[in-house]
């Protein structure tokens, strides 16, 4: 076994050295703001503070899906929160999400602003507000919410477990990679079996369960996460691949993935979205060409 067999944990853990690894600079053992910074507010009813990680993409896809159905009340400003720079620890952001993680939403459509944090909570808030993508019939609703919360409980093993130890940790620890590769493959098999019997996770209709699961497990089987596609043999989950490819073709998904994106092809990056026309005019390739 690799790792640090000589390490004996002290009686009480203290924060006395950087942990190393990608993202180590933003990890802290305490909550709360580190600095004063108000959040900007745009003209639309919904103000989103986010970044195009899988958790962020869930919400921008949902908003684009709602707009595609004609819900003008879903118009939104998407502000960029650079988590690598510590924007999530600014006082304004912490007031919207005391957990200091993207995505965070301020619903300013009513007389009093409503803060919403945790991506599943944001998806439910929007689904209920607009009456879309969450069935109302009891059995279908239960199935949809079961898969939605399956995602919330499962993805930390994929991201914080497999992704962290396979791609980001400063050393490769066989025990940790084995443990989380096993769990990730088990989760992919759970999805594969479900999608062998059902077109979408909740049943025959596309719902917030698919919107939540796709940015994680869909992008994983597309080989777009942690460079781990071959290692996990993602091509063998053929029902997940069928579902992934179908969802990737949805125009709202194509747009939602671009919002608050700061990596990849410049034409796929729309750092902030304040208007539907931004997709045609404000992507990074267009901005560079206009300079
Ligand atoms: N359970 C949360 C997880 C959110 C989350 O982990 N966000 C990450 C990016 S994907 C983040 O903001 N990390 C910044 C940090 O940990 O400081 C949700 O689904 O909204």
mmCIF file with all atom_site columns, N, CA, C and O in Angstrom, residues 36 60 96 127 191 193:
data_model
loop_
_atom_site.group_PDB
_atom_site.id
_atom_site.type_symbol
_atom_site.label_atom_id
_atom_site.label_alt_id
_atom_site.label_comp_id
_atom_site.label_asym_id
_atom_site.label_entity_id
_atom_site.label_seq_id
_atom_site.pdbx_PDB_ins_code
_atom_site.Cartn_x
_atom_site.Cartn_y
_atom_site.Cartn_z
_atom_site.occupancy
_atom_site.B_iso_or_equiv
_atom_site.pdbx_formal_charge
_atom_site.auth_seq_id
_atom_site.auth_comp_id
_atom_site.auth_asym_id
_atom_site.auth_atom_id
_atom_site.pdbx_PDB_model_num
ATOM 1  N N  . UNK A 1 36  ? -14.774 42.015 2.928   1.00 0.00 ? 36  UNK A N  1
ATOM 2  C CA . UNK A 1 36  ? -16.032 42.689 2.584   1.00 0.00 ? 36  UNK A CA 1
ATOM 3  C C  . UNK A 1 36  ? -16.118 42.848 1.076   1.00 0.00 ? 36  UNK A C  1
ATOM 4  O O  . UNK A 1 36  ? -15.201 43.397 0.464   1.00 0.00 ? 36  UNK A O  1
ATOM 5  N N  . UNK A 1 60  ? -27.598 26.703 -14.675 1.00 0.00 ? 60  UNK A N  1
ATOM 6  C CA . UNK A 1 60  ? -27.691 27.461 -15.925 1.00 0.00 ? 60  UNK A CA 1
ATOM 7  C C  . UNK A 1 60  ? -28.445 26.646 -16.987 1.00 0.00 ? 60  UNK A C  1
ATOM 8  O O  . UNK A 1 60  ? -29.197 27.211 -17.780 1.00 0.00 ? 60  UNK A O  1
ATOM 9  N N  . UNK A 1 96  ? -25.517 35.216 0.772   1.00 0.00 ? 96  UNK A N  1
ATOM 10 C CA . UNK A 1 96  ? -26.427 34.416 -0.069  1.00 0.00 ? 96  UNK A CA 1
ATOM 11 C C  . UNK A 1 96  ? -26.221 32.931 0.201   1.00 0.00 ? 96  UNK A C  1
ATOM 12 O O  . UNK A 1 96  ? -27.175 32.156 0.236   1.00 0.00 ? 96  UNK A O  1
ATOM 13 N N  . UNK A 1 127 ? -38.150 24.737 -10.267 1.00 0.00 ? 127 UNK A N  1
ATOM 14 C CA . UNK A 1 127 ? -39.142 23.789 -10.810 1.00 0.00 ? 127 UNK A CA 1
ATOM 15 C C  . UNK A 1 127 ? -40.531 24.104 -10.255 1.00 0.00 ? 127 UNK A C  1
ATOM 16 O O  . UNK A 1 127 ? -41.529 24.115 -10.983 1.00 0.00 ? 127 UNK A O  1
ATOM 17 N N  . UNK A 1 191 ? -26.661 3.852  -12.410 1.00 0.00 ? 191 UNK A N  1
ATOM 18 C CA . UNK A 1 191 ? -27.290 4.665  -13.458 1.00 0.00 ? 191 UNK A CA 1
ATOM 19 C C  . UNK A 1 191 ? -27.563 3.832  -14.707 1.00 0.00 ? 191 UNK A C  1
ATOM 20 O O  . UNK A 1 191 ? -28.610 3.956  -15.342 1.00 0.00 ? 191 UNK A O  1
ATOM 21 N N  . UNK A 1 193 ? -28.131 0.667  -15.065 1.00 0.00 ? 193 UNK A N  1
ATOM 22 C CA . UNK A 1 193 ? -29.277 -0.241 -14.910 1.00 0.00 ? 193 UNK A CA 1
ATOM 23 C C  . UNK A 1 193 ? -30.595 0.527  -14.951 1.00 0.00 ? 193 UNK A C  1
ATOM 24 O O  . UNK A 1 193 ? -31.579 0.086  -15.541 1.00 0.00 ? 193 UNK A O  1
#
